[in-house]
CSV table of C-alpha atoms and ligand atoms in Angstrom, one decimal:
chain,number,residue,atom,x,y,z
L,211,UNK,CA,-86.8,184.2,-109.9
L,212,UNK,CA,-89.6,181.3,-109.7
L,213,UNK,CA,-88.1,177.7,-110.0
L,214,UNK,CA,-90.2,177.3,-113.0
L,215,UNK,CA,-88.1,180.1,-114.6
L,216,UNK,CA,-84.8,178.3,-113.1
L,217,UNK,CA,-81.8,178.1,-115.5
L,218,UNK,CA,-78.4,177.4,-114.9
L,219,UNK,CA,-77.1,179.5,-117.5
L,220,UNK,CA,-73.6,181.0,-116.8
L,221,UNK,CA,-74.1,184.3,-117.8
L,222,UNK,CA,-74.9,187.0,-115.1
L,223,UNK,CA,-78.3,187.6,-114.3
L,224,UNK,CA,-80.0,191.1,-113.6
L,225,UNK,CA,-79.8,191.7,-109.8
L,226,UNK,CA,-76.8,189.4,-109.4
L,227,UNK,CA,-74.2,192.1,-109.9
L,228,UNK,CA,-74.1,193.5,-106.2
L,229,UNK,CA,-73.3,189.6,-105.2
L,230,UNK,CA,-70.8,189.4,-107.4
L,231,UNK,CA,-68.9,192.2,-106.4
L,232,UNK,CA,-69.2,190.9,-103.0
L,233,UNK,CA,-67.8,187.6,-104.1
L,234,UNK,CA,-65.4,188.8,-106.1
L,235,UNK,CA,-61.8,187.8,-105.4
L,236,UNK,CA,-59.5,190.7,-104.8
L,237,UNK,CA,-56.2,189.6,-105.1
L,238,UNK,CA,-54.2,186.8,-107.1
L,239,UNK,CA,-53.9,184.6,-104.1
L,240,UNK,CA,-57.5,185.0,-103.3
L,241,UNK,CA,-58.2,183.6,-106.8
L,242,UNK,CA,-59.1,179.9,-106.8
L,243,UNK,CA,-57.8,177.5,-109.1
L,244,UNK,CA,-56.6,178.0,-112.8
L,245,UNK,CA,-53.1,177.6,-111.3
L,246,UNK,CA,-51.5,177.9,-114.8
L,247,UNK,CA,-53.1,181.3,-115.8
L,248,UNK,CA,-52.0,182.4,-112.3
L,249,UNK,CA,-48.8,181.5,-112.4
L,250,UNK,CA,-48.5,182.8,-116.1
L,251,UNK,CA,-49.6,186.0,-115.2
L,252,UNK,CA,-47.6,186.5,-112.2
L,253,UNK,CA,-44.7,186.2,-114.1
L,254,UNK,CA,-45.9,188.3,-116.2
L,255,UNK,CA,-46.9,191.2,-113.6
L,256,UNK,CA,-43.8,190.9,-111.4
L,257,UNK,CA,-41.6,190.8,-114.3
L,258,UNK,CA,-42.9,194.2,-115.1
L,259,UNK,CA,-42.7,195.6,-112.0
L,260,UNK,CA,-39.1,194.8,-111.9
L,261,UNK,CA,-38.5,196.5,-114.9
L,262,UNK,CA,-40.7,199.6,-113.6
L,263,UNK,CA,-42.6,199.3,-116.6
L,264,UNK,CA,-46.5,198.8,-117.8
L,265,UNK,CA,-47.1,194.7,-118.2
L,266,UNK,CA,-47.6,193.8,-121.5
L,267,UNK,CA,-51.3,193.8,-122.7
L,268,UNK,CA,-53.5,191.1,-121.6
L,269,UNK,CA,-56.2,189.1,-123.4
L,270,UNK,CA,-58.3,186.9,-120.9
L,271,UNK,CA,-60.2,184.4,-123.1
L,272,UNK,CA,-62.9,181.8,-121.8
L,273,UNK,CA,-66.4,180.9,-121.2
L,274,UNK,CA,-68.9,183.3,-119.2
L,275,UNK,CA,-68.6,183.1,-115.4
L,276,UNK,CA,-65.0,181.7,-115.1
L,277,UNK,CA,-63.6,185.0,-113.8
L,278,UNK,CA,-62.5,187.1,-116.5
L,279,UNK,CA,-63.6,190.3,-115.0
L,280,UNK,CA,-62.1,189.1,-111.9
L,281,UNK,CA,-59.2,188.7,-112.8
L,282,UNK,CA,-58.8,192.3,-114.9
L,283,UNK,CA,-59.7,193.9,-111.8
L,284,UNK,CA,-56.7,191.6,-110.3
L,285,UNK,CA,-54.4,192.8,-112.6
L,286,UNK,CA,-54.8,196.5,-112.0
L,287,UNK,CA,-54.9,195.8,-108.1
L,288,UNK,CA,-51.8,193.8,-107.9
L,289,UNK,CA,-50.0,196.5,-110.2
L,290,UNK,CA,-51.6,198.8,-107.6
L,291,UNK,CA,-52.7,201.0,-110.4
L,292,UNK,CA,-56.4,202.3,-111.3
L,293,UNK,CA,-58.6,200.6,-113.9
L,294,UNK,CA,-60.9,202.2,-116.6
L,295,UNK,CA,-63.6,199.8,-117.6
L,296,UNK,CA,-65.7,199.8,-120.8
L,297,UNK,CA,-66.7,197.1,-123.3
L,298,UNK,CA,-66.8,196.4,-127.2
L,299,UNK,CA,-70.5,197.5,-127.7
L,300,UNK,CA,-69.7,200.4,-126.1
L,301,UNK,CA,-66.9,201.7,-128.1
L,302,UNK,CA,-69.0,202.4,-131.3
L,303,UNK,CA,-67.5,205.9,-132.3
L,304,UNK,CA,-63.8,205.9,-132.4
L,305,UNK,CA,-63.5,209.2,-130.9
L,306,UNK,CA,-65.2,207.8,-127.7
L,307,UNK,CA,-62.0,205.2,-127.6
L,308,UNK,CA,-59.8,208.3,-128.3
L,309,UNK,CA,-61.3,210.4,-125.6
L,310,UNK,CA,-60.8,207.4,-123.2
L,311,UNK,CA,-57.1,206.8,-124.3
L,312,UNK,CA,-55.9,210.5,-124.2
L,313,UNK,CA,-57.1,210.5,-120.7
L,314,UNK,CA,-55.1,207.6,-119.5
L,315,UNK,CA,-52.8,208.0,-116.8
L,316,UNK,CA,-49.1,206.1,-116.9
L,317,UNK,CA,-49.5,202.6,-116.0
L,318,UNK,CA,-53.1,202.7,-116.1
L,319,UNK,CA,-54.8,199.8,-116.9
L,320,UNK,CA,-57.7,199.7,-119.5
L,321,UNK,CA,-60.1,197.0,-119.5
L,322,UNK,CA,-62.2,196.5,-122.8
L,323,UNK,CA,-65.0,193.6,-121.7
L,324,UNK,CA,-66.3,192.0,-124.9
L,325,UNK,CA,-63.5,193.2,-127.0
L,326,UNK,CA,-64.3,190.8,-129.8
L,327,UNK,CA,-67.7,193.1,-130.4
L,328,UNK,CA,-65.6,196.2,-130.7
L,329,UNK,CA,-66.2,198.4,-134.0
L,330,UNK,CA,-63.8,198.5,-136.8
L,331,UNK,CA,-62.8,202.1,-136.6
L,332,UNK,CA,-62.2,201.9,-132.9
L,333,UNK,CA,-60.4,198.9,-133.1
L,334,UNK,CA,-57.7,200.5,-135.8
L,335,UNK,CA,-57.3,203.1,-133.5
L,336,UNK,CA,-56.3,200.4,-130.8
L,337,UNK,CA,-53.9,198.9,-132.7
L,338,UNK,CA,-51.6,202.2,-132.8
L,339,UNK,CA,-52.5,202.8,-129.2
L,340,UNK,CA,-51.5,199.4,-128.2
L,341,UNK,CA,-48.2,199.4,-130.1
L,342,UNK,CA,-46.9,203.0,-130.2
L,343,UNK,CA,-49.1,204.4,-127.4
L,344,UNK,CA,-50.4,207.0,-129.7
L,345,UNK,CA,-53.8,208.2,-131.4
L,346,UNK,CA,-54.2,209.8,-134.5
L,347,UNK,CA,-57.3,212.4,-134.1
L,348,UNK,CA,-58.8,213.1,-137.2
L,349,UNK,CA,-59.7,216.9,-137.6
L,350,UNK,CA,-62.2,217.9,-140.3
L,351,UNK,CA,-63.9,215.8,-143.0
L,352,UNK,CA,-63.4,215.3,-146.5
L,353,UNK,CA,-60.3,216.5,-148.3
L,354,UNK,CA,-59.4,219.1,-145.8
L,355,UNK,CA,-59.3,216.4,-142.9
L,356,UNK,CA,-55.8,216.2,-141.4
L,357,UNK,CA,-54.7,213.6,-139.0
L,358,UNK,CA,-52.7,214.9,-135.8
L,359,UNK,CA,-50.9,212.2,-134.1
L,360,UNK,CA,-51.3,212.5,-130.2
L,361,UNK,CA,-48.9,210.6,-127.5
L,362,UNK,CA,-50.8,208.9,-125.0
L,363,UNK,CA,-49.3,207.4,-121.6
L,364,UNK,CA,-48.0,204.0,-121.6
L,365,UNK,CA,-50.9,201.9,-120.2
L,366,UNK,CA,-51.9,198.2,-120.4
L,367,UNK,CA,-54.8,197.1,-122.0
L,368,UNK,CA,-56.9,194.2,-120.7
L,369,UNK,CA,-59.2,192.4,-123.1
L,370,UNK,CA,-61.8,190.3,-122.0
L,371,UNK,CA,-63.8,187.8,-124.5
L,372,UNK,CA,-65.9,184.5,-124.6
L,373,UNK,CA,-64.8,184.2,-128.3
L,374,UNK,CA,-61.2,184.6,-129.0
L,375,UNK,CA,-62.1,182.8,-132.4
L,376,UNK,CA,-63.9,186.0,-133.6
L,377,UNK,CA,-61.1,188.8,-132.7
L,378,UNK,CA,-59.2,189.7,-135.9
L,379,UNK,CA,-55.6,188.3,-136.4
L,380,UNK,CA,-53.8,191.9,-136.0
L,381,UNK,CA,-55.9,192.7,-132.8
L,382,UNK,CA,-54.8,189.5,-131.3
L,383,UNK,CA,-51.2,189.7,-132.3
L,384,UNK,CA,-51.1,192.8,-130.4
L,385,UNK,CA,-51.7,191.0,-127.0
L,386,UNK,CA,-48.3,189.9,-125.5
L,387,UNK,CA,-50.2,187.6,-123.2
L,388,UNK,CA,-53.4,185.6,-123.6
L,389,UNK,CA,-54.7,183.8,-120.7
L,390,UNK,CA,-56.9,180.8,-121.8
L,391,UNK,CA,-59.1,180.1,-118.9
L,392,UNK,CA,-60.5,176.6,-118.5
L,393,UNK,CA,-63.6,175.4,-116.6
L,394,UNK,CA,-62.8,174.3,-112.9
L,395,UNK,CA,-62.4,171.1,-111.2
L,396,UNK,CA,-64.8,169.9,-108.7
L,397,UNK,CA,-62.3,170.4,-106.5
L,398,UNK,CA,-61.6,174.1,-107.3
L,399,UNK,CA,-65.1,174.8,-107.1
L,400,UNK,CA,-65.2,173.5,-103.4
L,401,UNK,CA,-62.7,176.0,-102.7
L,402,UNK,CA,-64.6,178.7,-104.5
L,403,UNK,CA,-67.5,177.7,-102.6
L,404,UNK,CA,-65.9,177.6,-99.0
L,405,UNK,CA,-64.5,181.0,-100.0
L,406,UNK,CA,-68.1,182.6,-100.8
L,407,UNK,CA,-69.8,180.8,-97.9
L,408,UNK,CA,-67.2,182.4,-95.6
L,409,UNK,CA,-67.9,185.7,-96.9
L,410,UNK,CA,-71.9,185.3,-97.2
L,411,UNK,CA,-71.8,183.7,-93.4
L,412,UNK,CA,-73.1,180.4,-94.3
L,413,UNK,CA,-72.5,177.3,-92.4
L,414,UNK,CA,-71.3,175.3,-95.2
L,415,UNK,CA,-70.3,171.7,-94.6
L,416,UNK,CA,-67.9,170.3,-96.7
L,417,UNK,CA,-70.1,167.6,-98.1
L,418,UNK,CA,-72.6,170.4,-98.8
L,419,UNK,CA,-70.3,172.2,-100.6
L,420,UNK,CA,-69.0,168.8,-102.6
L,421,UNK,CA,-72.8,168.3,-103.3
L,422,UNK,CA,-73.2,172.1,-105.2
L,423,UNK,CA,-69.4,171.9,-106.7
L,424,UNK,CA,-70.4,168.8,-108.7
L,425,UNK,CA,-73.4,170.3,-109.6
L,426,UNK,CA,-71.9,173.6,-111.1
L,427,UNK,CA,-70.7,173.0,-114.7
L,428,UNK,CA,-67.5,173.8,-114.2
L,429,UNK,CA,-68.2,177.2,-113.6
L,430,UNK,CA,-67.8,179.6,-110.3
L,431,UNK,CA,-70.8,182.0,-111.2
L,432,UNK,CA,-73.2,178.7,-111.0
L,433,UNK,CA,-71.4,177.7,-108.3
L,434,UNK,CA,-72.0,180.6,-106.7
L,435,UNK,CA,-75.8,181.3,-107.4
L,436,UNK,CA,-76.5,177.8,-106.3
L,437,UNK,CA,-74.9,178.4,-103.0
L,438,UNK,CA,-77.4,181.3,-102.8
L,439,UNK,CA,-80.4,179.1,-103.2
L,440,UNK,CA,-79.4,176.4,-101.1
L,441,UNK,CA,-79.0,178.7,-98.6
L,442,UNK,CA,-82.6,180.2,-99.1
L,443,UNK,CA,-83.7,176.5,-98.5
L,444,UNK,CA,-81.5,175.7,-95.4
L,445,UNK,CA,-82.8,179.0,-93.9
L,446,UNK,CA,-86.5,178.7,-94.6
L,447,UNK,CA,-86.8,174.8,-94.4
L,448,UNK,CA,-84.0,173.9,-91.8
L,449,UNK,CA,-81.6,175.8,-89.4
L,450,UNK,CA,-79.2,177.5,-91.9
L,451,UNK,CA,-76.6,174.7,-92.1
L,452,UNK,CA,-76.0,173.4,-95.5
L,453,UNK,CA,-75.1,169.6,-95.0
L,454,UNK,CA,-75.2,167.2,-97.9
L,455,UNK,CA,-78.9,166.1,-97.3
L,456,UNK,CA,-79.9,170.3,-97.5
L,457,UNK,CA,-78.1,170.7,-100.3
L,458,UNK,CA,-79.4,167.5,-102.5
L,459,UNK,CA,-83.0,168.5,-101.1
L,460,UNK,CA,-82.7,172.3,-102.3
L,461,UNK,CA,-81.3,171.2,-105.8
L,462,UNK,CA,-84.1,168.7,-106.1
L,463,UNK,CA,-86.5,171.6,-105.7
L,464,UNK,CA,-84.5,173.7,-108.1
L,465,UNK,CA,-84.5,170.6,-110.5
L,466,UNK,CA,-80.7,170.9,-110.6
L,467,UNK,CA,-79.8,166.8,-111.4
L,468,UNK,CA,-76.5,165.0,-110.4
L,469,UNK,CA,-74.7,166.4,-113.9
L,470,UNK,CA,-75.8,169.9,-113.4
L,471,UNK,CA,-78.5,169.7,-115.9
L,472,UNK,CA,-81.4,171.8,-115.1
L,473,UNK,CA,-85.1,171.7,-116.4
L,474,UNK,CA,-84.7,173.3,-119.5
L,475,UNK,CA,-81.5,170.8,-120.4
L,476,UNK,CA,-83.6,167.7,-119.8
L,477,UNK,CA,-86.5,169.1,-121.8
L,478,UNK,CA,-84.2,169.4,-124.7
L,479,UNK,CA,-82.5,165.9,-124.5
L,480,UNK,CA,-85.9,164.6,-124.1
L,481,UNK,CA,-87.5,166.4,-126.8
L,482,UNK,CA,-84.5,165.2,-128.7
L,483,UNK,CA,-84.7,161.7,-127.8
L,484,UNK,CA,-88.5,161.2,-127.3
L,485,UNK,CA,-89.9,163.2,-130.2
L,486,UNK,CA,-87.2,163.0,-133.1
L,487,UNK,CA,-85.9,159.6,-132.2
L,488,UNK,CA,-82.5,161.1,-131.0
L,489,UNK,CA,-81.9,163.2,-134.1
L,490,UNK,CA,-81.1,164.9,-136.3
L,491,UNK,CA,-83.1,167.4,-135.7
L,492,UNK,CA,-82.6,171.6,-136.4
L,493,UNK,CA,-82.1,173.6,-133.4
L,494,UNK,CA,-85.0,175.8,-134.3
L,495,UNK,CA,-87.4,172.7,-134.4
L,496,UNK,CA,-85.8,171.6,-131.0
L,497,UNK,CA,-86.4,174.9,-129.9
L,498,UNK,CA,-90.4,175.1,-130.8
L,499,UNK,CA,-90.5,171.6,-128.8
L,500,UNK,CA,-89.5,172.6,-125.7
L,501,UNK,CA,-91.1,176.6,-125.7
L,502,UNK,CA,-87.7,178.4,-126.0
L,503,UNK,CA,-86.1,180.8,-128.3
L,504,UNK,CA,-83.4,178.9,-130.8
L,505,UNK,CA,-80.7,181.4,-129.0
L,506,UNK,CA,-81.4,180.1,-125.4
L,507,UNK,CA,-81.4,176.5,-126.7
L,508,UNK,CA,-78.4,177.3,-128.5
L,509,UNK,CA,-76.0,179.4,-125.9
L,510,UNK,CA,-77.5,178.2,-122.8
L,511,UNK,CA,-78.5,174.6,-123.0
L,512,UNK,CA,-76.2,173.3,-125.5
L,513,UNK,CA,-72.5,173.9,-124.8
L,514,UNK,CA,-73.0,172.4,-121.5
L,515,UNK,CA,-75.0,169.7,-123.5
L,516,UNK,CA,-72.0,169.1,-125.6
L,517,UNK,CA,-69.5,169.4,-123.3
L,518,UNK,CA,-71.0,166.8,-121.0
L,519,UNK,CA,-70.7,164.7,-124.3
L,520,UNK,CA,-74.7,164.2,-124.3
L,521,UNK,CA,-75.3,166.1,-127.5
L,522,UNK,CA,-73.7,166.4,-131.0
L,523,UNK,CA,-73.7,169.2,-133.3
L,524,UNK,CA,-73.6,167.9,-136.8
L,525,UNK,CA,-74.1,169.6,-140.2
L,526,UNK,CA,-77.8,167.9,-140.4
L,527,UNK,CA,-78.5,168.8,-137.0
L,528,UNK,CA,-78.6,167.9,-133.2
L,529,UNK,CA,-78.4,164.3,-132.3
L,530,UNK,CA,-78.6,162.5,-128.6
L,531,UNK,CA,-75.4,160.6,-127.9
L,532,UNK,CA,-76.0,157.3,-126.1
L,533,UNK,CA,-74.7,159.1,-122.9
L,534,UNK,CA,-78.3,161.0,-123.3
L,535,UNK,CA,-80.3,158.2,-123.7
L,536,UNK,CA,-78.7,156.6,-120.4
L,537,UNK,CA,-79.2,159.8,-118.7
L,538,UNK,CA,-82.8,160.0,-119.2
L,539,UNK,CA,-83.1,156.1,-118.2
L,540,UNK,CA,-83.8,154.5,-121.9
L,541,UNK,CA,-81.8,152.6,-124.1
L,542,UNK,CA,-80.0,154.0,-127.1
L,543,UNK,CA,-80.5,152.4,-130.7
L,544,UNK,CA,-77.7,150.8,-131.9
L,545,UNK,CA,-76.6,153.4,-134.5
L,546,UNK,CA,-76.4,156.4,-131.9
L,547,UNK,CA,-72.8,157.8,-131.3
L,548,UNK,CA,-71.4,156.9,-128.2
L,549,UNK,CA,-69.5,160.1,-127.4
L,550,UNK,CA,-69.5,163.4,-128.8
L,551,UNK,CA,-66.6,165.3,-129.6
L,552,UNK,CA,-66.5,168.3,-127.7
L,553,UNK,CA,-67.0,171.3,-129.9
L,554,UNK,CA,-64.9,174.3,-129.2
L,555,UNK,CA,-65.9,177.1,-127.3
L,556,UNK,CA,-65.3,179.2,-130.0
L,557,UNK,CA,-67.6,177.9,-132.5
K,234,ATP,N1,-61.1,181.9,-109.4
K,234,ATP,C1,-62.1,182.4,-108.7
K,234,ATP,N2,-62.3,182.2,-107.3
K,234,ATP,C2,-63.1,182.8,-106.8
K,234,ATP,N3,-64.7,183.2,-107.4
K,234,ATP,C3,-64.7,183.3,-108.4
K,234,ATP,C4,-63.6,182.7,-109.3
K,234,ATP,N4,-63.7,183.2,-110.9
K,234,ATP,C5,-65.0,183.7,-110.8
K,234,ATP,N5,-65.3,183.8,-109.5
K,234,ATP,C6,-66.6,184.2,-109.2
K,234,ATP,O1,-67.6,184.1,-110.3
K,234,ATP,C7,-68.0,185.2,-110.8
K,234,ATP,C8,-68.1,185.5,-111.9
K,234,ATP,O2,-67.2,186.0,-112.2
K,234,ATP,P1,-66.5,187.0,-113.2
K,234,ATP,O3,-67.5,187.8,-113.5
K,234,ATP,O4,-64.9,187.6,-113.2
K,234,ATP,O5,-66.4,186.0,-114.7
K,234,ATP,P2,-66.3,186.5,-116.3
K,234,ATP,O6,-65.5,185.4,-116.6
K,234,ATP,O7,-65.6,187.8,-116.6
K,234,ATP,O8,-67.7,186.4,-117.0
K,234,ATP,P3,-68.5,187.2,-118.3
K,234,ATP,O9,-67.7,186.0,-119.3
K,234,ATP,O10,-69.8,186.6,-117.9
K,234,ATP,O11,-68.2,188.4,-118.1
K,234,ATP,C9,-67.5,186.5,-109.7
K,234,ATP,O12,-68.2,187.4,-109.1
K,234,ATP,C10,-66.8,185.4,-108.5
K,234,ATP,O13,-67.7,185.6,-107.4
K,235,MG,MG1,-66.9,189.5,-117.4
């Protein structure tokens, strides 16, 4: 990827998958951070193991790149059971789901990624499967159709979603445990980076790690991506060691600033402040001003800018906060909001 196209999206890029599987933590004790979720999950898993029964169904909820897929695989590994992986969009036809469910073996883990995107008929089939370990297979069509109940093996469903708010009530209620993943602290990200550097054979100094961690938007996927870019720089322009100076110089090349804003984030803020007087302005107009798709601005830039307290989403449009003005080295007019209440991720 050219530095010009470089964006700090928390969403995985094509080609990144291989790296991700190398760096993915395999067991719960390798999983850095999320202490609360880890403790809760450990109890769920150990309790079930003691009883010799599959644990309750688990819902993993949180923004992209925080480790939901990793945790799903860890659950299966900790239980010593196989895992079957699918996703909401892949389950368009209930028949496909019925086939998967009826092939499950005792105690198997079934992982449905993006479970909020599951089609309605499949979702309804899932209710019964989760509750009674049963599916109703409909045979025939029209008035002659009959439904044949089919027993399935007791299993554990692990669902992952970036939008738990768009899950229907009945589906949400059938999960015995919901893990709410939080953004990572810079200290936790330093641990993630230290582990990744060890696996990739990168000589990462503690200060270099801290520098990268502070600009990774609370997201392990972004931290790992920045580490790989800094490694390129360190190997090409220096002796491969990632010191603070090297990390800083590399991140400057990639236009990632001290707060983790990239070129596009700053372009959005700059357009908002310089061209529209700080707003309010509609997201479509803002996107045209920076030459991007509205969805990119909305889904890649805005969540971070809102969370960083630099941009507010108001009913009349996007507004820059005082922090946005000062980050651009400008003085805000008096009536600018000082701080934007962070919008919940689900909105
Ligand atoms: N707690 C962690 N410790 C170490 N590395 C982590 C951790 N969480 C995530 N990672 C790293 O971040 C990468 C992305 O994690 P993962 O794919 O599990 O995120 P996700 O929440 O499933 O994202 P998405 O919503 O985009 O599917 C992993 O490959 C792994 O390298
Ligand atoms: Mg995932």
